[in-house]
């Protein structure tokens, strides 16, 4: 008989693990696995002596199998020690710290702008230093986080005019006619 998706995944996983590689690259390793297989995989990975790189959206798997997480944020990789729950806690702290730093930077910019407005004709040396400080504060590259959790995927090119077309379709159940000579197009 034919193997199901889960059976194919288990066979491929067993074949790979039997080869004893130094590094495992796992892309959504829990997809198509039943709960018992996921539990076995988590336990295996906890004892695995090599390096494991897993890309997954399975937070329970991450909680049970991960020792550290690499977060990709605004073009940078940020390593976090611990499992998924630890990462959530640490990330929350980092985001609060980032927000506080940005608020302090904005406050300092406002203070320097106010000073430069009030002392436009003031002392040259002190004025130059304050303007340099303002330029420095404004030049900091602050990237806002994209917290929408949405990825924009532009619509692809249309490949045809019809998804399905039905011409003169009829359907009966026993002697009972459900519909007869039905024609329609699904664009």
mmCIF file of the C-alpha atoms, coordinates in Angstrom:
data_MODEL
# 
_entry.id   MODEL 
# 
loop_
_atom_site.group_PDB 
_atom_site.id 
_atom_site.type_symbol 
_atom_site.label_atom_id 
_atom_site.label_alt_id 
_atom_site.label_comp_id 
_atom_site.label_asym_id 
_atom_site.label_entity_id 
_atom_site.label_seq_id 
_atom_site.pdbx_PDB_ins_code 
_atom_site.Cartn_x 
_atom_site.Cartn_y 
_atom_site.Cartn_z 
_atom_site.occupancy 
_atom_site.B_iso_or_equiv 
_atom_site.pdbx_formal_charge 
_atom_site.auth_seq_id 
_atom_site.auth_comp_id 
_atom_site.auth_asym_id 
_atom_site.auth_atom_id 
_atom_site.pdbx_PDB_model_num 
ATOM 1   C CA . UNK A 1 1   ? 0.000   0.000  0.000   1.00 0.00 ? 1   UNK A CA 1 
ATOM 2   C CA . UNK A 1 2   ? 0.886   3.668  -0.175  1.00 0.00 ? 2   UNK A CA 1 
ATOM 3   C CA . UNK A 1 3   ? 2.322   5.531  2.799   1.00 0.00 ? 3   UNK A CA 1 
ATOM 4   C CA . UNK A 1 4   ? 0.472   8.479  4.302   1.00 0.00 ? 4   UNK A CA 1 
ATOM 5   C CA . UNK A 1 5   ? 2.169   11.888 4.676   1.00 0.00 ? 5   UNK A CA 1 
ATOM 6   C CA . UNK A 1 6   ? 2.952   11.134 8.326   1.00 0.00 ? 6   UNK A CA 1 
ATOM 7   C CA . UNK A 1 7   ? 4.363   7.711  7.510   1.00 0.00 ? 7   UNK A CA 1 
ATOM 8   C CA . UNK A 1 8   ? 6.553   9.169  4.756   1.00 0.00 ? 8   UNK A CA 1 
ATOM 9   C CA . UNK A 1 9   ? 7.793   11.837 7.175   1.00 0.00 ? 9   UNK A CA 1 
ATOM 10  C CA . UNK A 1 10  ? 8.629   9.223  9.837   1.00 0.00 ? 10  UNK A CA 1 
ATOM 11  C CA . UNK A 1 11  ? 10.505  7.042  7.325   1.00 0.00 ? 11  UNK A CA 1 
ATOM 12  C CA . UNK A 1 12  ? 12.515  10.037 6.061   1.00 0.00 ? 12  UNK A CA 1 
ATOM 13  C CA . UNK A 1 13  ? 13.266  11.129 9.630   1.00 0.00 ? 13  UNK A CA 1 
ATOM 14  C CA . UNK A 1 14  ? 14.391  7.639  10.696  1.00 0.00 ? 14  UNK A CA 1 
ATOM 15  C CA . UNK A 1 15  ? 16.567  7.288  7.607   1.00 0.00 ? 15  UNK A CA 1 
ATOM 16  C CA . UNK A 1 16  ? 18.228  10.619 8.321   1.00 0.00 ? 16  UNK A CA 1 
ATOM 17  C CA . UNK A 1 17  ? 18.746  9.893  12.028  1.00 0.00 ? 17  UNK A CA 1 
ATOM 18  C CA . UNK A 1 18  ? 20.246  6.456  11.320  1.00 0.00 ? 18  UNK A CA 1 
ATOM 19  C CA . UNK A 1 19  ? 22.943  8.139  9.209   1.00 0.00 ? 19  UNK A CA 1 
ATOM 20  C CA . UNK A 1 20  ? 24.131  9.917  12.425  1.00 0.00 ? 20  UNK A CA 1 
ATOM 21  C CA . UNK A 1 21  ? 24.847  13.340 10.919  1.00 0.00 ? 21  UNK A CA 1 
ATOM 22  C CA . UNK A 1 22  ? 26.799  16.000 12.845  1.00 0.00 ? 22  UNK A CA 1 
ATOM 23  C CA . UNK A 1 23  ? 24.076  18.536 12.100  1.00 0.00 ? 23  UNK A CA 1 
ATOM 24  C CA . UNK A 1 24  ? 20.326  18.246 11.580  1.00 0.00 ? 24  UNK A CA 1 
ATOM 25  C CA . UNK A 1 25  ? 18.501  20.832 9.475   1.00 0.00 ? 25  UNK A CA 1 
ATOM 26  C CA . UNK A 1 26  ? 14.795  20.412 10.239  1.00 0.00 ? 26  UNK A CA 1 
ATOM 27  C CA . UNK A 1 27  ? 12.103  22.367 8.401   1.00 0.00 ? 27  UNK A CA 1 
ATOM 28  C CA . UNK A 1 28  ? 8.782   22.121 10.268  1.00 0.00 ? 28  UNK A CA 1 
ATOM 29  C CA . UNK A 1 29  ? 9.772   18.721 11.718  1.00 0.00 ? 29  UNK A CA 1 
ATOM 30  C CA . UNK A 1 30  ? 6.469   18.120 13.517  1.00 0.00 ? 30  UNK A CA 1 
ATOM 31  C CA . UNK A 1 31  ? 4.290   18.508 10.402  1.00 0.00 ? 31  UNK A CA 1 
ATOM 32  C CA . UNK A 1 32  ? 2.527   15.220 9.541   1.00 0.00 ? 32  UNK A CA 1 
ATOM 33  C CA . UNK A 1 33  ? 3.658   13.569 12.796  1.00 0.00 ? 33  UNK A CA 1 
ATOM 34  C CA . UNK A 1 34  ? 1.234   12.195 15.364  1.00 0.00 ? 34  UNK A CA 1 
ATOM 35  C CA . UNK A 1 35  ? 1.568   13.180 19.037  1.00 0.00 ? 35  UNK A CA 1 
ATOM 36  C CA . UNK A 1 36  ? 3.524   10.040 19.941  1.00 0.00 ? 36  UNK A CA 1 
ATOM 37  C CA . UNK A 1 37  ? 6.063   10.674 17.155  1.00 0.00 ? 37  UNK A CA 1 
ATOM 38  C CA . UNK A 1 38  ? 6.455   14.334 18.148  1.00 0.00 ? 38  UNK A CA 1 
ATOM 39  C CA . UNK A 1 39  ? 7.089   13.272 21.760  1.00 0.00 ? 39  UNK A CA 1 
ATOM 40  C CA . UNK A 1 40  ? 9.710   10.765 20.602  1.00 0.00 ? 40  UNK A CA 1 
ATOM 41  C CA . UNK A 1 41  ? 11.397  13.399 18.387  1.00 0.00 ? 41  UNK A CA 1 
ATOM 42  C CA . UNK A 1 42  ? 11.531  15.927 21.244  1.00 0.00 ? 42  UNK A CA 1 
ATOM 43  C CA . UNK A 1 43  ? 13.173  13.367 23.551  1.00 0.00 ? 43  UNK A CA 1 
ATOM 44  C CA . UNK A 1 44  ? 15.604  12.304 20.824  1.00 0.00 ? 44  UNK A CA 1 
ATOM 45  C CA . UNK A 1 45  ? 16.663  15.906 20.143  1.00 0.00 ? 45  UNK A CA 1 
ATOM 46  C CA . UNK A 1 46  ? 17.214  16.580 23.857  1.00 0.00 ? 46  UNK A CA 1 
ATOM 47  C CA . UNK A 1 47  ? 19.834  13.785 23.839  1.00 0.00 ? 47  UNK A CA 1 
ATOM 48  C CA . UNK A 1 48  ? 21.211  14.479 20.364  1.00 0.00 ? 48  UNK A CA 1 
ATOM 49  C CA . UNK A 1 49  ? 24.969  15.226 20.588  1.00 0.00 ? 49  UNK A CA 1 
ATOM 50  C CA . UNK A 1 50  ? 25.180  17.254 17.364  1.00 0.00 ? 50  UNK A CA 1 
ATOM 51  C CA . UNK A 1 51  ? 23.823  20.601 16.261  1.00 0.00 ? 51  UNK A CA 1 
ATOM 52  C CA . UNK A 1 52  ? 20.128  20.966 15.453  1.00 0.00 ? 52  UNK A CA 1 
ATOM 53  C CA . UNK A 1 53  ? 18.744  23.822 13.376  1.00 0.00 ? 53  UNK A CA 1 
ATOM 54  C CA . UNK A 1 54  ? 14.948  23.692 13.313  1.00 0.00 ? 54  UNK A CA 1 
ATOM 55  C CA . UNK A 1 55  ? 12.606  26.092 11.582  1.00 0.00 ? 55  UNK A CA 1 
ATOM 56  C CA . UNK A 1 56  ? 9.170   25.692 13.096  1.00 0.00 ? 56  UNK A CA 1 
ATOM 57  C CA . UNK A 1 57  ? 5.998   27.453 14.157  1.00 0.00 ? 57  UNK A CA 1 
ATOM 58  C CA . UNK A 1 58  ? 5.224   24.743 16.718  1.00 0.00 ? 58  UNK A CA 1 
ATOM 59  C CA . UNK A 1 59  ? 5.617   26.574 20.042  1.00 0.00 ? 59  UNK A CA 1 
ATOM 60  C CA . UNK A 1 60  ? 5.111   23.412 22.096  1.00 0.00 ? 60  UNK A CA 1 
ATOM 61  C CA . UNK A 1 61  ? 7.918   21.699 20.184  1.00 0.00 ? 61  UNK A CA 1 
ATOM 62  C CA . UNK A 1 62  ? 10.126  24.760 20.791  1.00 0.00 ? 62  UNK A CA 1 
ATOM 63  C CA . UNK A 1 63  ? 9.312   24.684 24.497  1.00 0.00 ? 63  UNK A CA 1 
ATOM 64  C CA . UNK A 1 64  ? 10.271  21.017 24.760  1.00 0.00 ? 64  UNK A CA 1 
ATOM 65  C CA . UNK A 1 65  ? 13.220  20.780 22.367  1.00 0.00 ? 65  UNK A CA 1 
ATOM 66  C CA . UNK A 1 66  ? 14.954  24.178 22.085  1.00 0.00 ? 66  UNK A CA 1 
ATOM 67  C CA . UNK A 1 67  ? 17.922  25.249 24.201  1.00 0.00 ? 67  UNK A CA 1 
ATOM 68  C CA . UNK A 1 68  ? 18.240  28.593 22.438  1.00 0.00 ? 68  UNK A CA 1 
ATOM 69  C CA . UNK A 1 69  ? 16.352  30.502 19.752  1.00 0.00 ? 69  UNK A CA 1 
ATOM 70  C CA . UNK A 1 70  ? 17.600  32.758 16.972  1.00 0.00 ? 70  UNK A CA 1 
ATOM 71  C CA . UNK A 1 71  ? 15.068  35.501 16.351  1.00 0.00 ? 71  UNK A CA 1 
ATOM 72  C CA . UNK A 1 72  ? 15.184  37.300 13.001  1.00 0.00 ? 72  UNK A CA 1 
ATOM 73  C CA . UNK A 1 73  ? 14.195  40.923 13.648  1.00 0.00 ? 73  UNK A CA 1 
ATOM 74  C CA . UNK A 1 74  ? 14.599  43.904 11.318  1.00 0.00 ? 74  UNK A CA 1 
ATOM 75  C CA . UNK A 1 75  ? 17.357  42.243 9.342   1.00 0.00 ? 75  UNK A CA 1 
ATOM 76  C CA . UNK A 1 76  ? 19.333  41.052 12.370  1.00 0.00 ? 76  UNK A CA 1 
ATOM 77  C CA . UNK A 1 77  ? 19.669  37.690 14.096  1.00 0.00 ? 77  UNK A CA 1 
ATOM 78  C CA . UNK A 1 78  ? 19.247  37.899 17.866  1.00 0.00 ? 78  UNK A CA 1 
ATOM 79  C CA . UNK A 1 79  ? 20.231  34.783 19.868  1.00 0.00 ? 79  UNK A CA 1 
ATOM 80  C CA . UNK A 1 80  ? 18.191  33.944 22.984  1.00 0.00 ? 80  UNK A CA 1 
ATOM 81  C CA . UNK A 1 81  ? 19.131  31.341 25.589  1.00 0.00 ? 81  UNK A CA 1 
ATOM 82  C CA . UNK A 1 82  ? 16.264  29.075 26.598  1.00 0.00 ? 82  UNK A CA 1 
ATOM 83  C CA . UNK A 1 83  ? 13.099  27.656 25.095  1.00 0.00 ? 83  UNK A CA 1 
ATOM 84  C CA . UNK A 1 84  ? 10.094  29.407 23.551  1.00 0.00 ? 84  UNK A CA 1 
ATOM 85  C CA . UNK A 1 85  ? 8.602   30.528 26.881  1.00 0.00 ? 85  UNK A CA 1 
ATOM 86  C CA . UNK A 1 86  ? 11.979  31.925 27.979  1.00 0.00 ? 86  UNK A CA 1 
ATOM 87  C CA . UNK A 1 87  ? 12.287  33.718 24.637  1.00 0.00 ? 87  UNK A CA 1 
ATOM 88  C CA . UNK A 1 88  ? 8.880   35.388 25.074  1.00 0.00 ? 88  UNK A CA 1 
ATOM 89  C CA . UNK A 1 89  ? 9.924   36.727 28.487  1.00 0.00 ? 89  UNK A CA 1 
ATOM 90  C CA . UNK A 1 90  ? 13.346  37.920 27.299  1.00 0.00 ? 90  UNK A CA 1 
ATOM 91  C CA . UNK A 1 91  ? 11.903  39.487 24.151  1.00 0.00 ? 91  UNK A CA 1 
ATOM 92  C CA . UNK A 1 92  ? 9.304   41.395 26.152  1.00 0.00 ? 92  UNK A CA 1 
ATOM 93  C CA . UNK A 1 93  ? 12.089  42.831 28.329  1.00 0.00 ? 93  UNK A CA 1 
ATOM 94  C CA . UNK A 1 94  ? 14.182  43.773 25.271  1.00 0.00 ? 94  UNK A CA 1 
ATOM 95  C CA . UNK A 1 95  ? 11.230  45.512 23.615  1.00 0.00 ? 95  UNK A CA 1 
ATOM 96  C CA . UNK A 1 96  ? 10.484  47.492 26.788  1.00 0.00 ? 96  UNK A CA 1 
ATOM 97  C CA . UNK A 1 97  ? 14.146  48.524 26.970  1.00 0.00 ? 97  UNK A CA 1 
ATOM 98  C CA . UNK A 1 98  ? 14.115  49.541 23.282  1.00 0.00 ? 98  UNK A CA 1 
ATOM 99  C CA . UNK A 1 99  ? 10.957  51.588 23.794  1.00 0.00 ? 99  UNK A CA 1 
ATOM 100 C CA . UNK A 1 100 ? 12.466  53.332 26.832  1.00 0.00 ? 100 UNK A CA 1 
ATOM 101 C CA . UNK A 1 101 ? 15.662  54.123 24.901  1.00 0.00 ? 101 UNK A CA 1 
ATOM 102 C CA . UNK A 1 102 ? 13.685  55.542 21.982  1.00 0.00 ? 102 UNK A CA 1 
ATOM 103 C CA . UNK A 1 103 ? 11.518  57.656 24.311  1.00 0.00 ? 103 UNK A CA 1 
ATOM 104 C CA . UNK A 1 104 ? 14.673  59.014 25.989  1.00 0.00 ? 104 UNK A CA 1 
ATOM 105 C CA . UNK A 1 105 ? 16.192  59.787 22.574  1.00 0.00 ? 105 UNK A CA 1 
ATOM 106 C CA . UNK A 1 106 ? 13.050  61.621 21.433  1.00 0.00 ? 106 UNK A CA 1 
ATOM 107 C CA . UNK A 1 107 ? 12.974  63.584 24.699  1.00 0.00 ? 107 UNK A CA 1 
ATOM 108 C CA . UNK A 1 108 ? 16.646  64.564 24.264  1.00 0.00 ? 108 UNK A CA 1 
ATOM 109 C CA . UNK A 1 109 ? 15.961  65.663 20.673  1.00 0.00 ? 109 UNK A CA 1 
ATOM 110 C CA . UNK A 1 110 ? 13.077  67.852 21.848  1.00 0.00 ? 110 UNK A CA 1 
ATOM 111 C CA . UNK A 1 111 ? 15.279  69.338 24.588  1.00 0.00 ? 111 UNK A CA 1 
ATOM 112 C CA . UNK A 1 112 ? 18.072  70.164 22.116  1.00 0.00 ? 112 UNK A CA 1 
ATOM 113 C CA . UNK A 1 113 ? 15.597  71.634 19.598  1.00 0.00 ? 113 UNK A CA 1 
ATOM 114 C CA . UNK A 1 114 ? 14.081  73.816 22.308  1.00 0.00 ? 114 UNK A CA 1 
ATOM 115 C CA . UNK A 1 115 ? 17.545  74.974 23.442  1.00 0.00 ? 115 UNK A CA 1 
ATOM 116 C CA . UNK A 1 116 ? 18.595  75.788 19.855  1.00 0.00 ? 116 UNK A CA 1 
ATOM 117 C CA . UNK A 1 117 ? 15.412  77.844 19.312  1.00 0.00 ? 117 UNK A CA 1 
ATOM 118 C CA . UNK A 1 118 ? 15.947  79.830 22.502  1.00 0.00 ? 118 UNK A CA 1 
ATOM 119 C CA . UNK A 1 119 ? 19.701  80.306 22.094  1.00 0.00 ? 119 UNK A CA 1 
ATOM 120 C CA . UNK A 1 120 ? 20.107  80.761 18.359  1.00 0.00 ? 120 UNK A CA 1 
ATOM 121 C CA . UNK A 1 121 ? 22.362  83.780 18.932  1.00 0.00 ? 121 UNK A CA 1 
ATOM 122 C CA . UNK A 1 122 ? 24.070  82.411 22.065  1.00 0.00 ? 122 UNK A CA 1 
ATOM 123 C CA . UNK A 1 123 ? 27.670  81.358 22.668  1.00 0.00 ? 123 UNK A CA 1 
ATOM 124 C CA . UNK A 1 124 ? 29.309  79.899 19.589  1.00 0.00 ? 124 UNK A CA 1 
ATOM 125 C CA . UNK A 1 125 ? 31.336  77.101 21.225  1.00 0.00 ? 125 UNK A CA 1 
ATOM 126 C CA . UNK A 1 126 ? 28.514  75.802 23.392  1.00 0.00 ? 126 UNK A CA 1 
ATOM 127 C CA . UNK A 1 127 ? 26.049  76.289 20.535  1.00 0.00 ? 127 UNK A CA 1 
ATOM 128 C CA . UNK A 1 128 ? 28.155  74.247 18.121  1.00 0.00 ? 128 UNK A CA 1 
ATOM 129 C CA . UNK A 1 129 ? 28.456  71.434 20.655  1.00 0.00 ? 129 UNK A CA 1 
ATOM 130 C CA . UNK A 1 130 ? 24.692  71.419 21.251  1.00 0.00 ? 130 UNK A CA 1 
ATOM 131 C CA . UNK A 1 131 ? 23.950  71.396 17.505  1.00 0.00 ? 131 UNK A CA 1 
ATOM 132 C CA . UNK A 1 132 ? 26.421  68.534 17.045  1.00 0.00 ? 132 UNK A CA 1 
ATOM 133 C CA . UNK A 1 133 ? 24.618  66.628 19.815  1.00 0.00 ? 133 UNK A CA 1 
ATOM 134 C CA . UNK A 1 134 ? 21.261  67.271 18.110  1.00 0.00 ? 134 UNK A CA 1 
ATOM 135 C CA . UNK A 1 135 ? 22.594  66.011 14.769  1.00 0.00 ? 135 UNK A CA 1 
ATOM 136 C CA . UNK A 1 136 ? 23.988  62.924 16.494  1.00 0.00 ? 136 UNK A CA 1 
ATOM 137 C CA . UNK A 1 137 ? 20.648  62.175 18.172  1.00 0.00 ? 137 UNK A CA 1 
ATOM 138 C CA . UNK A 1 138 ? 18.751  62.634 14.921  1.00 0.00 ? 138 UNK A CA 1 
ATOM 139 C CA . UNK A 1 139 ? 21.149  60.468 12.933  1.00 0.00 ? 139 UNK A CA 1 
ATOM 140 C CA . UNK A 1 140 ? 20.515  57.367 15.046  1.00 0.00 ? 140 UNK A CA 1 
ATOM 141 C CA . UNK A 1 141 ? 18.953  54.781 12.762  1.00 0.00 ? 141 UNK A CA 1 
ATOM 142 C CA . UNK A 1 142 ? 15.854  53.698 14.660  1.00 0.00 ? 142 UNK A CA 1 
ATOM 143 C CA . UNK A 1 143 ? 13.822  51.030 12.902  1.00 0.00 ? 143 UNK A CA 1 
ATOM 144 C CA . UNK A 1 144 ? 10.305  50.468 14.113  1.00 0.00 ? 144 UNK A CA 1 
ATOM 145 C CA . UNK A 1 145 ? 9.256   46.881 14.639  1.00 0.00 ? 145 UNK A CA 1 
ATOM 146 C CA . UNK A 1 146 ? 6.647   45.368 12.369  1.00 0.00 ? 146 UNK A CA 1 
ATOM 147 C CA . UNK A 1 147 ? 4.300   43.953 14.980  1.00 0.00 ? 147 UNK A CA 1 
ATOM 148 C CA . UNK A 1 148 ? 1.402   43.348 12.606  1.00 0.00 ? 148 UNK A CA 1 
ATOM 149 C CA . UNK A 1 149 ? 2.450   39.710 12.145  1.00 0.00 ? 149 UNK A CA 1 
ATOM 150 C CA . UNK A 1 150 ? 1.405   40.090 8.513   1.00 0.00 ? 150 UNK A CA 1 
ATOM 151 C CA . UNK A 1 151 ? 3.436   39.436 5.428   1.00 0.00 ? 151 UNK A CA 1 
ATOM 152 C CA . UNK A 1 152 ? 2.271   41.138 2.261   1.00 0.00 ? 152 UNK A CA 1 
ATOM 153 C CA . UNK A 1 153 ? 2.286   38.756 -0.687  1.00 0.00 ? 153 UNK A CA 1 
ATOM 154 C CA . UNK A 1 154 ? 1.338   40.541 -3.900  1.00 0.00 ? 154 UNK A CA 1 
ATOM 155 C CA . UNK A 1 155 ? -1.244  38.799 -6.044  1.00 0.00 ? 155 UNK A CA 1 
ATOM 156 C CA . UNK A 1 156 ? 0.299   36.649 -8.719  1.00 0.00 ? 156 UNK A CA 1 
ATOM 157 C CA . UNK A 1 157 ? -0.300  36.853 -12.419 1.00 0.00 ? 157 UNK A CA 1 
ATOM 158 C CA . UNK A 1 158 ? -3.644  35.396 -13.444 1.00 0.00 ? 158 UNK A CA 1 
ATOM 159 C CA . UNK A 1 159 ? -3.050  32.097 -15.220 1.00 0.00 ? 159 UNK A CA 1 
ATOM 160 C CA . UNK A 1 160 ? -6.386  31.838 -16.989 1.00 0.00 ? 160 UNK A CA 1 
ATOM 161 C CA . UNK A 1 161 ? -9.963  33.034 -17.177 1.00 0.00 ? 161 UNK A CA 1 
ATOM 162 C CA . UNK A 1 162 ? -11.653 30.053 -15.580 1.00 0.00 ? 162 UNK A CA 1 
ATOM 163 C CA . UNK A 1 163 ? -10.984 28.005 -12.474 1.00 0.00 ? 163 UNK A CA 1 
ATOM 164 C CA . UNK A 1 164 ? -13.756 25.543 -13.343 1.00 0.00 ? 164 UNK A CA 1 
ATOM 165 C CA . UNK A 1 165 ? -16.355 25.304 -16.053 1.00 0.00 ? 165 UNK A CA 1 
ATOM 166 C CA . UNK A 1 166 ? -19.397 23.019 -15.927 1.00 0.00 ? 166 UNK A CA 1 
ATOM 167 C CA . UNK A 1 167 ? -21.517 22.292 -19.023 1.00 0.00 ? 167 UNK A CA 1 
ATOM 168 C CA . UNK A 1 168 ? -24.775 20.375 -18.961 1.00 0.00 ? 168 UNK A CA 1 
ATOM 169 C CA . UNK A 1 169 ? -24.073 18.676 -15.621 1.00 0.00 ? 169 UNK A CA 1 
ATOM 170 C CA . UNK A 1 170 ? -26.758 16.488 -14.064 1.00 0.00 ? 170 UNK A CA 1 
ATOM 171 C CA . UNK A 1 171 ? -26.927 14.687 -10.716 1.00 0.00 ? 171 UNK A CA 1 
ATOM 172 C CA . UNK A 1 172 ? -29.294 12.003 -9.460  1.00 0.00 ? 172 UNK A CA 1 
ATOM 173 C CA . UNK A 1 173 ? -29.579 10.099 -6.198  1.00 0.00 ? 173 UNK A CA 1 
ATOM 174 C CA . UNK A 1 174 ? -31.302 6.874  -7.150  1.00 0.00 ? 174 UNK A CA 1 
ATOM 175 C CA . UNK A 1 175 ? -34.404 7.913  -9.104  1.00 0.00 ? 175 UNK A CA 1 
ATOM 176 C CA . UNK A 1 176 ? -34.402 11.385 -7.592  1.00 0.00 ? 176 UNK A CA 1 
ATOM 177 C CA . UNK A 1 177 ? -33.040 14.139 -9.885  1.00 0.00 ? 177 UNK A CA 1 
ATOM 178 C CA . UNK A 1 178 ? -31.080 16.775 -7.973  1.00 0.00 ? 178 UNK A CA 1 
ATOM 179 C CA . UNK A 1 179 ? -30.233 18.998 -10.972 1.00 0.00 ? 179 UNK A CA 1 
ATOM 180 C CA . UNK A 1 180 ? -30.213 18.634 -14.757 1.00 0.00 ? 180 UNK A CA 1 
ATOM 181 C CA . UNK A 1 181 ? -28.350 20.436 -17.556 1.00 0.00 ? 181 UNK A CA 1 
ATOM 182 C CA . UNK A 1 182 ? -26.576 22.769 -15.125 1.00 0.00 ? 182 UNK A CA 1 
ATOM 183 C CA . UNK A 1 183 ? -23.885 24.951 -16.715 1.00 0.00 ? 183 UNK A CA 1 
ATOM 184 C CA . UNK A 1 184 ? -21.736 27.574 -15.001 1.00 0.00 ? 184 UNK A CA 1 
ATOM 185 C CA . UNK A 1 185 ? -18.249 29.082 -14.872 1.00 0.00 ? 185 UNK A CA 1 
ATOM 186 C CA . UNK A 1 186 ? -16.158 29.741 -11.766 1.00 0.00 ? 186 UNK A CA 1 
ATOM 187 C CA . UNK A 1 187 ? -13.886 32.679 -12.737 1.00 0.00 ? 187 UNK A CA 1 
# 
